[in-house]
Amino acid sequence: MPTSPEENPNPKVKSAAAAKKRRSSLSDIWNNKDTQALKQLVLQMRAQSVSNSTTPPSEPESDIQSLTLDDPEPTRFNSGSDYTAVLSDKLLLSVLSKIPEQQHISNSLVCKRWCKLSGKLVRSIKLLDWEFLESGRLSYRFPGLIDIDLVRACVKSRRNSGIVMSYRLVSVHLDSNSTHGGFVGKEGFLGQEAVDGGVKVLVEGCANLRRIVLMNASVEGLGYLGEKCETLQELELHFSDDFALKGLFGCRNLQILKLVGCIDGLYNSMVSDIGLTILAQGCPRLLKLELVGCEGSYDGIKAIGQCCQMLEELILCDHRMDGGWLSALSFCSNLKTLKLQCCKVLDSSPGPDEHLGSCSTLEELHLHQCQLRDKQGVRALFLVCGTVRELVFGDCWGLDNTIFPAASVCRSLRNLSLEGCSLLTTEGLDSVVQSWKELERLKVVSCNNIKDSEITPELATLFSVLKELKWRPDSRSFLSSGLEGTGIGQKGGRSLRRK
């Protein structure tokens, strides 16, 4: 039968020739039981990994020479063999980096090589044993650290003690003997010389730190930290006095600073206007500043506003400021967020209204767990922060129908959040909310004196035009609405008790 020139009379010959020309793959070698070719391939991988590896191989070369394909289950490895030894450090590190961070510690227990490589993947750590740092093992074990917390290691506490004191900033073990004026005396912390020595060891091995939490560091320690760690961007400093802050002059790239001066029952250090002025002059590039338990007054806040012109967020927690400090906020020309937390008094003596000034760039004001019983101080705060667009109250004491109207001076308010304000009633909320013509979002949660039954038609109309509304004022009514139709909670209804 004649054939056309385009057709191949024997297609099997052509396919066999093409397969012969094509380079054999690893699957072909394995399926064809080509022992010699497989051995050569593995030896080439081994040689390449040894040339690129910085750690010694875990298995001798004879183990690969004895590799055979006669095993009926070739995927089952011998218990004494390490088949990751053929991989270079770079390749194995790439594989380990794909594993979740929670498994890095367990992976480090496989062998010494995995321990060293897994340590390079750890970026953040909280140190508990100061000796681990001083001996140099920390920087050797975790050379890639960028975030470290040293506070708990700076406290001389008994690890086997069953008494633990926890604070939102620190948690320490205590014994049954408490010192006069607090749970931990000054002798319960590492001295400045020991802390400075540990800092030097740390930065010599981990020079790429971006965040560090320190306690009781001196001028020398902070200066050495700023000199060696040029990438340092965030610093949290506990138990420091005014003159120790001179060491911050070396931290020229610092953007976030948290300064903890006093924690009741734990430690008490003096940070006053002198320290705030030194801080302001040493860290002109600050974007966020948090002051916890710090003293000060108008002069300290003014210095911060004048020197830190890039400051966008200021947080004051349990402050000990003298009266009149609120008027210094007008010097913060770029401030966008102000947060007050756990403050017993906002401003004991704000002064006349004409001297208060205003912070024209402020957009957000947050008040959490603050005492708002002082009507004069609350009124002065809202006058200074009259341009805010977002106002947040969280578990504030004293916010009732006589205090809340002071917020009506914030004419441009768009977002309001009320949570845990049990003294405020529906009437007090209605009278103020109606004055905010630009309000877009409202959140009312766990304010038990605000009742659904007391909502006026005007307030209901306002709710209908809001972009976002979260309305759960009374937890009891919310629970009863959730149980509606189940028969639970009603007289003669169902019970959850077991018989």
Short mmCIF file of C-alpha atoms in Angstrom, two decimals:
data_model
loop_
_atom_site.label_atom_id
_atom_site.label_comp_id
_atom_site.label_asym_id
_atom_site.label_seq_id
_atom_site.Cartn_x
_atom_site.Cartn_y
_atom_site.Cartn_z
CA MET A 1 0.00 0.00 0.00
CA PRO A 2 1.59 3.32 -0.99
CA THR A 3 2.29 5.92 1.66
CA SER A 4 2.65 9.66 1.45
CA PRO A 5 6.05 11.21 2.12
CA GLU A 6 4.69 13.05 5.19
CA GLU A 7 3.75 9.82 6.97
CA ASN A 8 6.28 7.75 8.91
CA PRO A 9 6.02 4.08 7.91
CA ASN A 10 7.55 2.94 11.21
CA PRO A 11 6.63 5.38 14.09
CA LYS A 12 8.19 3.09 16.74
CA VAL A 13 11.64 3.55 15.27
CA LYS A 14 11.34 7.33 15.41
CA SER A 15 10.08 7.38 19.02
CA ALA A 16 12.87 5.04 20.13
CA ALA A 17 15.47 7.25 18.50
CA ALA A 18 14.00 10.35 20.15
CA ALA A 19 14.02 8.66 23.54
CA LYS A 20 17.66 7.68 23.02
CA LYS A 21 18.61 11.25 22.22
CA ARG A 22 16.66 12.65 25.20
CA ARG A 23 18.68 12.94 28.40
CA SER A 24 17.72 10.42 31.09
CA SER A 25 15.86 11.94 34.04
CA LEU A 26 16.09 10.95 37.72
CA SER A 27 12.77 9.08 37.46
CA ASP A 28 14.05 7.10 34.46
CA ILE A 29 17.20 6.12 36.30
CA TRP A 30 15.18 5.01 39.34
CA ASN A 31 12.58 3.04 37.35
CA ASN A 32 15.20 1.35 35.18
CA LYS A 33 17.20 0.25 38.24
CA ASP A 34 20.32 1.91 36.85
CA THR A 35 22.46 1.56 39.97
CA GLN A 36 25.63 2.97 38.49
CA ALA A 37 23.95 6.10 37.13
CA LEU A 38 22.14 6.72 40.45
CA LYS A 39 25.37 6.38 42.43
CA GLN A 40 27.09 8.87 40.13
CA LEU A 41 24.24 11.36 40.50
CA VAL A 42 24.22 11.13 44.30
CA LEU A 43 28.00 11.50 44.48
CA GLN A 44 27.84 14.63 42.34
CA MET A 45 25.21 16.15 44.66
CA ARG A 46 27.36 15.17 47.63
CA ALA A 47 30.47 16.81 46.22
CA GLN A 48 28.64 20.01 45.39
CA SER A 49 27.03 20.26 48.87
CA VAL A 50 30.36 19.66 50.61
CA SER A 51 31.99 22.45 48.62
CA ASN A 52 29.19 24.90 49.54
CA SER A 53 28.62 23.75 53.13
CA THR A 54 30.04 25.42 56.22
CA THR A 55 29.21 22.50 58.51
CA PRO A 56 30.76 19.03 58.34
CA PRO A 57 28.69 16.27 56.74
CA SER A 58 26.96 14.02 59.21
CA GLU A 59 27.62 10.75 57.30
CA PRO A 60 30.80 9.37 55.66
CA GLU A 61 31.05 8.92 51.93
CA SER A 62 30.96 5.13 52.28
CA ASP A 63 27.28 5.33 53.18
CA ILE A 64 26.48 6.64 49.72
CA GLN A 65 28.75 4.14 48.03
CA SER A 66 26.72 1.34 49.64
CA LEU A 67 23.45 2.70 48.22
CA THR A 68 21.55 -0.07 46.39
CA LEU A 69 18.27 -0.34 44.52
CA ASP A 70 17.48 -3.88 45.67
CA ASP A 71 15.46 -2.67 48.65
CA PRO A 72 11.82 -3.67 48.08
CA GLU A 73 10.83 -0.41 49.78
CA PRO A 74 13.32 2.15 48.49
CA THR A 75 11.62 5.04 50.26
CA ARG A 76 12.43 3.60 53.67
CA PHE A 77 15.75 4.96 54.97
CA ASN A 78 18.07 3.26 57.38
CA SER A 79 17.71 4.53 60.94
CA GLY A 80 21.39 5.47 61.16
CA SER A 81 21.57 7.43 57.90
CA ASP A 82 21.14 11.17 57.41
CA TYR A 83 20.01 11.71 53.84
CA THR A 84 19.90 15.51 54.33
CA ALA A 85 23.70 15.42 54.36
CA VAL A 86 23.71 15.58 50.55
CA LEU A 87 22.06 19.01 50.76
CA SER A 88 24.11 22.16 51.11
CA ASP A 89 23.57 24.50 54.06
CA LYS A 90 21.94 27.04 51.79
CA LEU A 91 19.48 24.54 50.36
CA LEU A 92 18.64 22.95 53.72
CA LEU A 93 18.18 26.40 55.27
CA SER A 94 15.76 27.26 52.48
CA VAL A 95 13.78 24.10 53.22
CA LEU A 96 13.67 24.76 56.98
CA SER A 97 12.52 28.34 56.38
CA LYS A 98 9.31 26.99 54.81
CA ILE A 99 8.38 25.23 58.04
CA PRO A 100 6.18 27.15 60.55
CA GLU A 101 8.06 29.10 63.20
CA GLN A 102 6.50 27.03 66.00
CA GLN A 103 8.48 23.99 64.82
CA HIS A 104 11.91 25.65 64.74
CA ILE A 105 12.69 24.56 68.30
CA SER A 106 11.73 20.95 67.71
CA ASN A 107 13.68 20.94 64.43
CA SER A 108 16.79 22.10 66.26
CA LEU A 109 16.77 18.87 68.33
CA VAL A 110 17.35 16.63 65.31
CA CYS A 111 21.13 17.04 65.14
CA LYS A 112 23.87 19.61 65.64
CA ARG A 113 23.70 20.77 62.06
CA TRP A 114 19.96 21.32 62.18
CA CYS A 115 20.39 23.07 65.54
CA LYS A 116 22.81 25.59 64.05
CA LEU A 117 20.78 26.17 60.89
CA SER A 118 17.46 26.46 62.75
CA GLY A 119 19.01 29.08 65.02
CA LYS A 120 19.65 31.29 61.99
CA LEU A 121 15.91 31.40 61.33
CA VAL A 122 14.95 32.68 64.79
CA ARG A 123 14.27 36.43 64.68
CA SER A 124 12.64 37.14 68.05
CA ILE A 125 13.29 35.80 71.55
CA LYS A 126 12.55 36.51 75.23
CA LEU A 127 15.57 35.73 77.37
CA LEU A 128 15.12 34.11 80.79
CA ASP A 129 18.72 33.23 81.71
CA TRP A 130 21.26 36.08 81.79
CA GLU A 131 24.20 33.66 81.87
CA PHE A 132 23.14 32.36 78.46
CA LEU A 133 23.77 35.88 77.13
CA GLU A 134 27.00 36.61 79.01
CA SER A 135 28.64 33.37 77.88
CA GLY A 136 28.15 34.30 74.22
CA ARG A 137 25.97 31.27 73.53
CA LEU A 138 22.97 33.44 72.66
CA SER A 139 24.62 35.28 69.76
CA TYR A 140 26.28 32.04 68.56
CA ARG A 141 23.03 30.09 68.72
CA PHE A 142 20.81 32.83 67.22
CA PRO A 143 22.97 35.07 65.01
CA GLY A 144 20.01 36.40 63.02
CA LEU A 145 18.13 37.99 65.93
CA ILE A 146 16.40 41.30 65.25
CA ASP A 147 14.10 41.42 68.30
CA ILE A 148 15.04 40.51 71.89
CA ASP A 149 13.45 41.06 75.32
CA LEU A 150 15.90 41.02 78.26
CA VAL A 151 13.61 42.22 81.08
CA ARG A 152 12.85 38.87 82.73
CA ALA A 153 16.51 37.90 82.65
CA CYS A 154 17.40 41.14 84.46
CA VAL A 155 15.29 40.17 87.49
CA LYS A 156 16.94 37.90 90.06
CA SER A 157 14.03 35.57 90.66
CA ARG A 158 13.71 31.97 91.75
CA ARG A 159 12.65 29.86 88.79
CA ASN A 160 11.30 27.11 91.06
CA SER A 161 9.04 29.49 92.97
CA GLY A 162 5.32 28.86 92.69
CA ILE A 163 4.51 32.57 93.16
CA VAL A 164 4.31 34.57 89.95
CA MET A 165 3.55 38.28 89.80
CA SER A 166 2.22 39.31 86.41
CA TYR A 167 1.86 42.82 85.09
CA ARG A 168 0.99 43.79 81.56
CA LEU A 169 4.61 44.80 81.02
CA VAL A 170 6.52 42.13 82.93
CA SER A 171 6.04 38.82 84.77
CA VAL A 172 8.46 37.65 87.50
CA HIS A 173 8.74 34.81 90.04
CA LEU A 174 8.74 35.82 93.71
CA ASP A 175 9.45 34.17 97.03
CA SER A 176 7.32 34.49 100.15
CA ASN A 177 9.30 37.45 101.50
CA SER A 178 8.30 40.85 100.13
CA THR A 179 10.52 43.88 100.54
CA HIS A 180 9.51 47.16 102.11
CA GLY A 181 7.59 49.29 99.61
CA GLY A 182 7.31 46.62 96.93
CA PHE A 183 7.64 42.99 95.95
CA VAL A 184 11.13 43.30 94.46
CA GLY A 185 13.80 45.47 96.03
CA LYS A 186 16.62 47.23 94.21
CA GLU A 187 18.90 44.32 95.01
CA GLY A 188 16.52 42.05 93.13
CA PHE A 189 17.67 43.43 89.78
CA LEU A 190 20.94 43.04 87.94
CA GLY A 191 23.34 45.92 88.44
CA GLN A 192 24.14 48.38 85.70
CA GLU A 193 27.64 46.96 85.19
CA ALA A 194 26.28 43.48 84.57
CA VAL A 195 23.59 44.80 82.21
CA ASP A 196 26.11 46.90 80.26
CA GLY A 197 28.43 43.90 79.93
CA GLY A 198 25.63 41.75 78.58
CA VAL A 199 24.63 44.45 76.11
CA LYS A 200 28.16 44.59 74.72
CA VAL A 201 28.27 40.82 74.25
CA LEU A 202 24.88 40.92 72.56
CA VAL A 203 25.56 43.67 70.03
CA GLU A 204 28.93 42.18 69.06
CA GLY A 205 27.20 38.99 67.96
CA CYS A 206 23.85 40.43 66.81
CA ALA A 207 24.61 43.79 65.22
CA ASN A 208 21.40 43.84 63.15
CA LEU A 209 19.00 44.28 66.06
CA ARG A 210 15.93 46.35 65.30
CA ARG A 211 14.11 46.09 68.63
CA ILE A 212 15.38 45.52 72.15
CA VAL A 213 13.78 45.62 75.61
CA LEU A 214 16.23 46.60 78.36
CA MET A 215 16.21 47.17 82.12
CA ASN A 216 18.57 49.21 84.33
CA ALA A 217 21.02 50.14 81.59
CA SER A 218 23.49 52.99 82.14
CA VAL A 219 24.77 55.73 79.85
CA GLU A 220 27.65 53.52 78.69
CA GLY A 221 25.41 50.58 77.85
CA LEU A 222 22.92 52.66 75.87
CA GLY A 223 25.72 54.54 74.13
CA TYR A 224 27.43 51.31 73.07
CA LEU A 225 24.08 49.99 71.84
CA GLY A 226 23.49 53.06 69.68
CA GLU A 227 27.03 52.99 68.31
CA LYS A 228 27.07 49.34 67.24
CA CYS A 229 23.41 48.80 66.24
CA GLU A 230 22.80 51.33 63.50
CA THR A 231 19.65 49.48 62.45
CA LEU A 232 17.99 49.86 65.89
CA GLN A 233 14.52 51.35 65.39
CA GLU A 234 12.55 50.41 68.52
CA LEU A 235 13.66 50.53 72.15
CA GLU A 236 11.78 49.73 75.36
CA LEU A 237 13.61 50.91 78.46
CA HIS A 238 12.67 49.93 82.03
CA PHE A 239 13.97 51.15 85.38
CA SER A 240 16.04 54.04 84.08
CA ASP A 241 16.74 57.49 85.52
CA ASP A 242 17.11 60.89 83.89
CA PHE A 243 20.86 60.91 83.30
CA ALA A 244 21.00 57.38 81.89
CA LEU A 245 18.96 58.71 78.96
CA LYS A 246 22.05 60.58 77.74
CA GLY A 247 23.05 57.32 76.09
CA LEU A 248 20.18 57.76 73.64
CA PHE A 249 22.18 60.38 71.76
CA GLY A 250 23.86 57.53 69.89
CA CYS A 251 20.54 56.06 68.72
CA ARG A 252 20.05 58.48 65.87
CA ASN A 253 17.74 56.21 63.86
CA LEU A 254 15.40 55.38 66.75
CA GLN A 255 11.74 55.72 65.72
CA ILE A 256 9.78 54.04 68.53
CA LEU A 257 10.60 54.51 72.21
CA LYS A 258 8.81 53.17 75.27
CA LEU A 259 10.07 54.52 78.58
CA VAL A 260 8.87 52.82 81.78
CA GLY A 261 9.74 54.88 84.83
CA CYS A 262 7.63 53.46 87.64
CA ILE A 263 5.52 50.35 88.20
CA ASP A 264 3.77 50.31 91.57
CA GLY A 265 4.95 47.41 93.72
CA LEU A 266 7.79 46.42 91.39
CA TYR A 267 10.24 49.30 90.95
CA ASN A 268 10.37 53.06 91.07
CA SER A 269 12.76 55.14 88.99
CA MET A 270 12.82 58.88 88.49
CA VAL A 271 12.08 60.26 85.03
CA SER A 272 11.28 63.98 85.16
CA ASP A 273 11.44 67.01 82.86
CA ILE A 274 15.22 66.65 82.78
CA GLY A 275 15.00 63.16 81.33
CA LEU A 276 12.25 64.14 78.88
CA THR A 277 14.36 67.05 77.61
CA ILE A 278 17.42 64.80 77.18
CA LEU A 279 15.24 62.25 75.40
CA ALA A 280 13.83 64.87 73.03
CA GLN A 281 17.25 66.19 72.07
CA GLY A 282 18.77 62.73 71.61
CA CYS A 283 15.98 61.18 69.51
CA PRO A 284 14.77 63.79 67.01
CA ARG A 285 13.42 61.18 64.58
CA LEU A 286 10.87 59.63 66.93
CA LEU A 287 7.55 58.67 65.38
CA LYS A 288 6.00 57.04 68.45
CA LEU A 289 6.66 57.74 72.13
CA GLU A 290 5.14 55.92 75.12
CA LEU A 291 5.71 57.14 78.68
CA VAL A 292 4.70 54.81 81.52
CA GLY A 293 4.77 56.02 85.13
CA CYS A 294 6.85 59.08 84.23
CA GLU A 295 6.83 62.43 85.96
CA GLY A 296 7.12 65.75 84.19
CA SER A 297 5.25 68.92 83.40
CA TYR A 298 4.67 71.54 80.74
CA ASP A 299 8.42 71.95 80.06
CA GLY A 300 9.07 68.28 79.32
CA ILE A 301 6.16 67.89 76.88
CA LYS A 302 7.08 71.18 75.24
CA ALA A 303 10.67 70.00 74.66
CA ILE A 304 9.37 66.80 73.06
CA GLY A 305 7.08 68.77 70.76
CA GLN A 306 9.80 71.18 69.68
CA CYS A 307 12.60 68.64 69.12
CA CYS A 308 10.65 65.60 67.87
CA GLN A 309 8.86 67.30 65.01
CA MET A 310 8.11 63.98 63.29
CA LEU A 311 6.25 62.57 66.32
CA GLU A 312 2.88 61.14 65.25
CA GLU A 313 1.73 59.10 68.27
CA LEU A 314 2.04 59.90 71.98
CA ILE A 315 0.94 57.44 74.70
CA LEU A 316 0.80 58.36 78.39
CA CYS A 317 0.14 55.51 80.82
CA ASP A 318 -0.35 56.14 84.55
CA HIS A 319 1.43 59.49 84.26
CA ARG A 320 2.55 61.64 87.19
CA MET A 321 2.51 64.94 85.29
CA ASP A 322 2.18 68.24 87.09
CA GLY A 323 -0.77 70.50 86.38
CA GLY A 324 -0.73 72.45 83.13
CA TRP A 325 0.94 69.85 80.88
CA LEU A 326 -2.03 69.67 78.49
CA SER A 327 -1.32 73.10 77.04
CA ALA A 328 2.13 71.90 75.89
CA LEU A 329 0.48 69.55 73.37
CA SER A 330 0.06 72.52 71.05
CA PHE A 331 3.83 72.34 70.36
CA CYS A 332 3.44 68.85 68.86
CA SER A 333 2.95 70.11 65.33
CA ASN A 334 2.66 66.69 63.67
CA LEU A 335 0.84 64.68 66.37
CA LYS A 336 -1.99 62.54 64.99
CA THR A 337 -2.82 60.11 67.81
CA LEU A 338 -3.00 60.70 71.58
CA LYS A 339 -3.67 57.77 73.95
CA LEU A 340 -4.19 58.10 77.70
CA GLN A 341 -4.23 54.84 79.69
CA CYS A 342 -4.78 54.14 83.39
CA CYS A 343 -4.50 57.83 84.30
CA LYS A 344 -5.84 58.73 87.74
CA VAL A 345 -5.94 62.44 86.86
CA LEU A 346 -5.87 63.96 83.39
CA ASP A 347 -4.64 67.43 84.39
CA SER A 348 -4.97 68.69 87.95
CA SER A 349 -4.63 72.38 86.98
CA PRO A 350 -5.10 73.01 83.25
CA GLY A 351 -5.30 76.80 83.60
CA PRO A 352 -7.47 79.31 81.69
CA ASP A 353 -9.00 78.32 78.36
CA GLU A 354 -7.15 81.04 76.43
CA HIS A 355 -3.79 79.54 77.47
CA LEU A 356 -4.60 75.95 76.51
CA GLY A 357 -4.07 76.25 72.78
CA SER A 358 -4.97 73.36 70.46
CA CYS A 359 -3.32 70.48 68.64
CA SER A 360 -4.55 71.16 65.12
CA THR A 361 -3.18 67.98 63.49
CA LEU A 362 -4.68 65.54 66.04
CA GLU A 363 -7.01 62.95 64.50
CA GLU A 364 -7.48 60.25 67.18
CA LEU A 365 -8.02 60.42 70.95
CA HIS A 366 -8.13 57.20 72.99
CA LEU A 367 -9.03 57.02 76.69
CA HIS A 368 -8.68 53.62 78.38
CA GLN A 369 -9.26 52.89 82.08
CA CYS A 370 -8.94 56.55 83.01
CA GLN A 371 -10.53 58.47 85.86
CA LEU A 372 -12.82 61.07 84.28
CA ARG A 373 -14.45 62.47 87.41
CA ASP A 374 -12.59 65.78 87.16
CA LYS A 375 -14.85 67.87 84.95
CA GLN A 376 -12.32 70.68 84.54
CA GLY A 377 -9.55 68.37 83.37
CA VAL A 378 -11.82 66.52 80.93
CA ARG A 379 -13.08 69.79 79.47
CA ALA A 380 -9.52 71.08 78.99
CA LEU A 381 -8.54 67.84 77.24
CA PHE A 382 -11.35 68.14 74.69
CA LEU A 383 -10.58 71.82 74.08
CA VAL A 384 -6.97 70.94 73.22
CA CYS A 385 -8.10 67.97 71.10
CA GLY A 386 -11.02 69.69 69.41
CA THR A 387 -10.00 68.60 65.89
CA VAL A 388 -10.14 64.84 66.48
CA ARG A 389 -12.13 62.68 64.09
CA GLU A 390 -12.05 59.49 66.14
CA LEU A 391 -12.88 59.30 69.86
CA VAL A 392 -12.56 56.07 71.85
CA PHE A 393 -13.63 55.45 75.47
CA GLY A 394 -12.77 52.11 77.04
CA ASP A 395 -13.69 51.18 80.64
CA CYS A 396 -13.39 54.77 81.86
CA TRP A 397 -14.65 55.61 85.36
CA GLY A 398 -16.80 58.68 85.92
CA LEU A 399 -18.05 59.16 82.35
CA ASP A 400 -21.66 60.10 83.03
CA ASN A 401 -24.26 62.52 81.67
CA THR A 402 -22.47 65.52 83.23
CA ILE A 403 -18.98 64.70 81.88
CA PHE A 404 -19.76 63.35 78.40
CA PRO A 405 -21.20 66.65 77.01
CA ALA A 406 -17.68 68.14 77.18
CA ALA A 407 -16.89 66.09 74.07
CA SER A 408 -19.41 68.06 72.02
CA VAL A 409 -16.68 70.63 71.21
CA CYS A 410 -15.17 68.06 68.79
CA ARG A 411 -17.28 69.20 65.85
CA SER A 412 -15.48 67.16 63.20
CA LEU A 413 -15.95 63.80 64.93
CA ARG A 414 -16.69 60.91 62.59
CA ASN A 415 -16.02 57.77 64.67
CA LEU A 416 -17.20 57.22 68.26
CA SER A 417 -16.56 54.11 70.37
CA LEU A 418 -18.00 53.59 73.86
CA GLU A 419 -17.17 50.39 75.72
CA GLY A 420 -17.66 49.64 79.41
CA CYS A 421 -19.06 53.11 80.27
CA SER A 422 -21.78 51.97 82.66
CA LEU A 423 -22.77 55.43 84.02
CA LEU A 424 -23.73 56.95 80.69
CA THR A 425 -27.45 56.76 79.85
CA THR A 426 -29.38 56.87 76.59
CA GLU A 427 -30.39 60.45 77.27
CA GLY A 428 -26.78 61.55 77.79
CA LEU A 429 -25.68 59.80 74.61
CA ASP A 430 -28.54 61.25 72.54
CA SER A 431 -27.91 64.83 73.59
CA VAL A 432 -24.27 64.74 72.44
CA VAL A 433 -24.45 62.48 69.38
CA GLN A 434 -27.06 64.72 67.74
CA SER A 435 -24.55 67.61 67.72
CA TRP A 436 -22.04 65.67 65.56
CA LYS A 437 -23.29 66.22 62.02
CA GLU A 438 -20.39 64.33 60.39
CA LEU A 439 -20.66 61.16 62.48
CA GLU A 440 -20.26 58.04 60.33
CA ARG A 441 -19.45 55.17 62.69
CA LEU A 442 -20.79 54.39 66.17
CA LYS A 443 -19.88 51.55 68.53
CA VAL A 444 -21.65 51.09 71.87
CA VAL A 445 -20.75 47.94 73.84
CA SER A 446 -21.37 46.97 77.49
CA CYS A 447 -22.86 50.30 78.54
CA ASN A 448 -25.61 48.84 80.71
CA ASN A 449 -27.45 52.09 81.41
CA ILE A 450 -28.12 52.65 77.71
CA LYS A 451 -31.40 50.87 76.94
CA ASP A 452 -32.97 49.91 73.64
CA SER A 453 -36.37 50.91 74.93
CA GLU A 454 -35.21 54.50 75.51
CA ILE A 455 -34.05 55.19 71.94
CA THR A 456 -35.76 58.29 70.58
CA PRO A 457 -37.02 58.62 66.98
CA GLU A 458 -34.29 61.20 66.29
CA LEU A 459 -31.61 58.79 67.49
CA ALA A 460 -33.11 55.97 65.42
CA THR A 461 -33.03 58.22 62.35
CA LEU A 462 -29.36 58.94 63.00
CA PHE A 463 -28.64 55.23 63.21
CA SER A 464 -30.20 54.65 59.78
CA VAL A 465 -27.75 56.98 58.01
CA LEU A 466 -24.57 55.72 59.68
CA LYS A 467 -22.04 53.80 57.58
CA GLU A 468 -21.27 51.43 60.46
CA LEU A 469 -23.18 50.71 63.67
CA LYS A 470 -22.28 48.23 66.39
CA TRP A 471 -25.00 48.35 69.04
CA ARG A 472 -24.64 46.04 72.06
CA PRO A 473 -25.14 48.40 75.01
CA ASP A 474 -26.82 46.04 77.47
CA SER A 475 -25.21 42.62 77.78
CA ARG A 476 -28.33 41.21 79.43
CA SER A 477 -30.64 42.24 76.62
CA PHE A 478 -28.13 40.91 74.10
CA LEU A 479 -28.08 37.55 75.90
CA SER A 480 -31.86 37.36 76.11
CA SER A 481 -32.21 38.15 72.40
CA GLY A 482 -29.75 35.37 71.61
CA LEU A 483 -31.78 32.88 73.69
CA GLU A 484 -35.09 33.93 72.19
CA GLY A 485 -37.10 30.90 71.05
CA THR A 486 -35.02 28.37 73.00
CA GLY A 487 -37.16 28.44 76.13
CA ILE A 488 -34.08 29.04 78.30
CA GLY A 489 -34.18 31.81 80.87
CA GLN A 490 -37.99 31.93 81.03
CA LYS A 491 -40.18 31.00 83.94
CA GLY A 492 -41.10 27.34 83.63
CA GLY A 493 -38.81 26.94 80.62
CA ARG A 494 -35.90 24.67 79.94
CA SER A 495 -32.96 24.27 82.23
CA LEU A 496 -29.31 23.46 81.52
CA ARG A 497 -28.90 21.49 84.73
CA ARG A 498 -28.19 17.81 84.57
CA LYS A 499 -30.60 15.52 86.31
#
